[in-house]
Amino acid sequence: MKSERVAVVVGTRPEIIKLAPVIHSLGGRALVVHTGQHFDDNMSRSFLDQLRLGQPDLHLAIGGETRGAQIGMATQAIEAFLLDAQPAAIVVQGDTNSGVAGALAANSARIPLVHVEAGMRSYDRAMPEEHNRVLIDVLADMCLVPHETNAAALRHEGIAESRIRVTGSTLRDAIDIIMPTPTERTELIAARGVETNRFVLATIHRAENADSDANLGAILRELAAIPLPVVLPLHPRTRGRALEFGLDDELAALQVCEPIGYREFISLASEAALLVSDSGGVQEEACIVKRPVVIVRNSTERPEILGTFAHLVAAGSAIGDKVRELLERLPAVHEQLAALPYPYGDHAAEKVVQAIDELSARA
Ligand code: UDP
């Protein structure tokens, strides 16, 4: 008898968020593998809890290792797990080392591979994430993309049409699981000492920003000059680098905190005047909560939202210029965004499970 089980690999905060709805839709069929790439309670456990995921079926501990070691250790362990469990398919998400490991393990154990959030491209070869996502798409039997732009990118790279499905993004389903009521949101932001539309929410963690003394210093100084309180939950990597670069004074000028749980983060994002971020997920969340996001990066994988929800700026004075310009016409900006549809589809998790079933029926 063919197995009904489906292995799902998570390792980092965004994978837990975006695969939680898929795990829920799979129900008892899901076999969850957590690589432990993110391991702090506030980067992993709190997300498993808030998104109502139980204990993973396999929990590894690759966190803190080099990229090569992470991919190697996780590939070996996931391959052994797959050979033993023989699931009908394995699902990986996005562009992480955990995702690459899941893809390589699927390939060597000959288990059909599904890539959720496939076809994203920044065309920036300096980003390890860009190499990870290209590798996973090449190996995947089914590339599930959030937007038609991603399908076009895959076709351009010669991926066969039979391996591509436009499902939309599962992030919206994740937010449906955790979104607090307006009253809860008001309470959550009040506990941070901020008021609706009177603060900025910022996150910075990409290597191009966090690992550069000059860029990280410039970003923190630009944030500090914004004429509203700036809440900055610090990713562990950014905290480490900021302290190493001696940027204590810059941090002191901001409302810095530990990474925060998803319910609180979404509440802050929903009520902020605007967002400043280099995160992928936050760009999509901006489209859900209808707030503008200033993206501090050299490139973006989401060109379809540039000029509406998102504004791409380099690390430096362009941050403050763009933030001030948006703040000057904030009510009109919010009104314009409120009228725009979410560009990344709906009920994506259900469509992901349909695609998994289609693939396993074919195998
Ligand atoms: N996030 C969170 N708490 C925080 C910072 C971010 O819950 O303190 C969430 C955010 O809503 C988004 C996800 O974490 O959905 C993004 O993770 P990250 O920026 O680490 O990864 P990326 O999306 O860039 O891959």
Tab-separated table of N, CA, C and O and ligand atoms in Angstrom, residues 13-14 17 47 171 203 205-206 233 235 259-262 265 279-282 285, ligand 1:
chain	number	residue	atom	x	y	z
A	13	ARG	N	12.256	30.491	11.457
A	13	ARG	CA	10.996	31.185	11.756
A	13	ARG	C	10.079	31.306	10.531
A	13	ARG	O	8.905	30.909	10.621
A	14	PRO	N	10.561	31.845	9.389
A	14	PRO	CA	9.604	31.982	8.277
A	14	PRO	C	9.079	30.648	7.737
A	14	PRO	O	7.939	30.580	7.261
A	17	ILE	N	6.239	29.602	10.001
A	17	ILE	CA	5.041	30.412	9.739
A	17	ILE	C	4.354	29.942	8.458
A	17	ILE	O	3.152	29.665	8.445
A	47	PHE	N	6.753	30.169	17.903
A	47	PHE	CA	6.022	30.090	16.632
A	47	PHE	C	5.309	28.739	16.507
A	47	PHE	O	4.171	28.670	16.049
A	171	LEU	N	1.221	32.505	3.454
A	171	LEU	CA	1.352	33.445	4.583
A	171	LEU	C	-0.012	33.963	5.042
A	171	LEU	O	-0.253	34.140	6.235
A	203	THR	N	12.619	45.705	10.967
A	203	THR	CA	13.404	44.471	11.174
A	203	THR	C	14.552	44.480	10.176
A	203	THR	O	14.370	44.855	9.015
A	205	HIS	N	17.926	41.900	9.122
A	205	HIS	CA	18.726	40.708	9.414
A	205	HIS	C	19.516	40.151	8.236
A	205	HIS	O	20.323	39.252	8.412
A	206	ARG	N	19.272	40.659	7.007
A	206	ARG	CA	19.969	40.068	5.844
A	206	ARG	C	21.466	40.333	5.943
A	206	ARG	O	21.897	41.382	6.443
A	233	PRO	N	12.601	44.824	16.806
A	233	PRO	CA	12.915	43.511	17.399
A	233	PRO	C	14.176	42.984	16.716
A	233	PRO	O	14.211	42.861	15.493
A	235	HIS	N	16.919	40.542	15.435
A	235	HIS	CA	17.285	39.177	15.045
A	235	HIS	C	18.612	38.857	15.747
A	235	HIS	O	19.485	39.734	15.865
A	259	PRO	N	13.449	39.320	19.596
A	259	PRO	CA	12.447	38.918	18.589
A	259	PRO	C	11.114	38.660	19.281
A	259	PRO	O	11.085	38.111	20.377
A	260	ILE	N	10.019	39.099	18.639
A	260	ILE	CA	8.746	38.970	19.335
A	260	ILE	C	7.854	37.933	18.656
A	260	ILE	O	8.027	37.627	17.488
A	261	GLY	N	6.910	37.426	19.432
A	261	GLY	CA	6.014	36.365	18.946
A	261	GLY	C	5.168	36.865	17.778
A	261	GLY	O	5.026	38.073	17.554
A	262	TYR	N	4.589	35.914	17.042
A	262	TYR	CA	3.940	36.272	15.784
A	262	TYR	C	2.671	37.091	15.982
A	262	TYR	O	2.409	38.029	15.234
A	265	PHE	N	3.812	40.527	16.725
A	265	PHE	CA	4.455	41.160	15.569
A	265	PHE	C	3.404	41.617	14.554
A	265	PHE	O	3.451	42.744	14.049
A	279	SER	N	13.243	41.987	5.336
A	279	SER	CA	12.676	40.636	5.408
A	279	SER	C	11.805	40.352	4.188
A	279	SER	O	11.117	41.248	3.676
A	280	GLY	N	11.802	39.088	3.764
A	280	GLY	CA	10.914	38.684	2.684
A	280	GLY	C	9.468	38.632	3.158
A	280	GLY	O	8.579	39.247	2.567
A	281	GLY	N	9.248	37.923	4.278
A	281	GLY	CA	7.892	37.743	4.778
A	281	GLY	C	7.216	39.070	5.110
A	281	GLY	O	6.021	39.249	4.838
A	282	VAL	N	7.977	40.001	5.668
A	282	VAL	CA	7.382	41.284	6.073
A	282	VAL	C	6.838	42.042	4.848
A	282	VAL	O	5.828	42.743	4.940
A	285	GLU	N	3.511	40.611	4.332
A	285	GLU	CA	2.608	41.011	5.417
A	285	GLU	C	2.143	42.452	5.235
A	285	GLU	O	0.994	42.784	5.554
B	1	UDP	N1	8.698	38.119	12.677
B	1	UDP	C1	8.188	37.904	13.957
B	1	UDP	N2	8.800	38.511	15.026
B	1	UDP	C2	9.869	39.331	14.871
B	1	UDP	C3	10.361	39.566	13.563
B	1	UDP	C4	9.761	38.935	12.485
B	1	UDP	O1	7.204	37.189	14.127
B	1	UDP	O2	10.383	39.836	15.871
B	1	UDP	C5	8.087	37.391	11.550
B	1	UDP	C6	7.571	38.259	10.433
B	1	UDP	O3	6.222	38.543	10.638
B	1	UDP	C7	7.783	37.422	9.185
B	1	UDP	C8	8.854	36.480	9.560
B	1	UDP	O4	9.082	36.592	10.959
B	1	UDP	O5	6.640	36.669	8.833
B	1	UDP	C9	10.061	36.873	8.763
B	1	UDP	O6	11.152	36.199	9.166
B	1	UDP	P1	12.566	36.693	8.693
B	1	UDP	O7	12.536	38.157	8.457
B	1	UDP	O8	13.519	36.142	9.684
B	1	UDP	O9	12.796	35.897	7.336
B	1	UDP	P2	12.517	36.204	5.804
B	1	UDP	O10	11.050	36.406	5.632
B	1	UDP	O11	13.320	37.380	5.404
B	1	UDP	O12	12.981	34.971	5.119
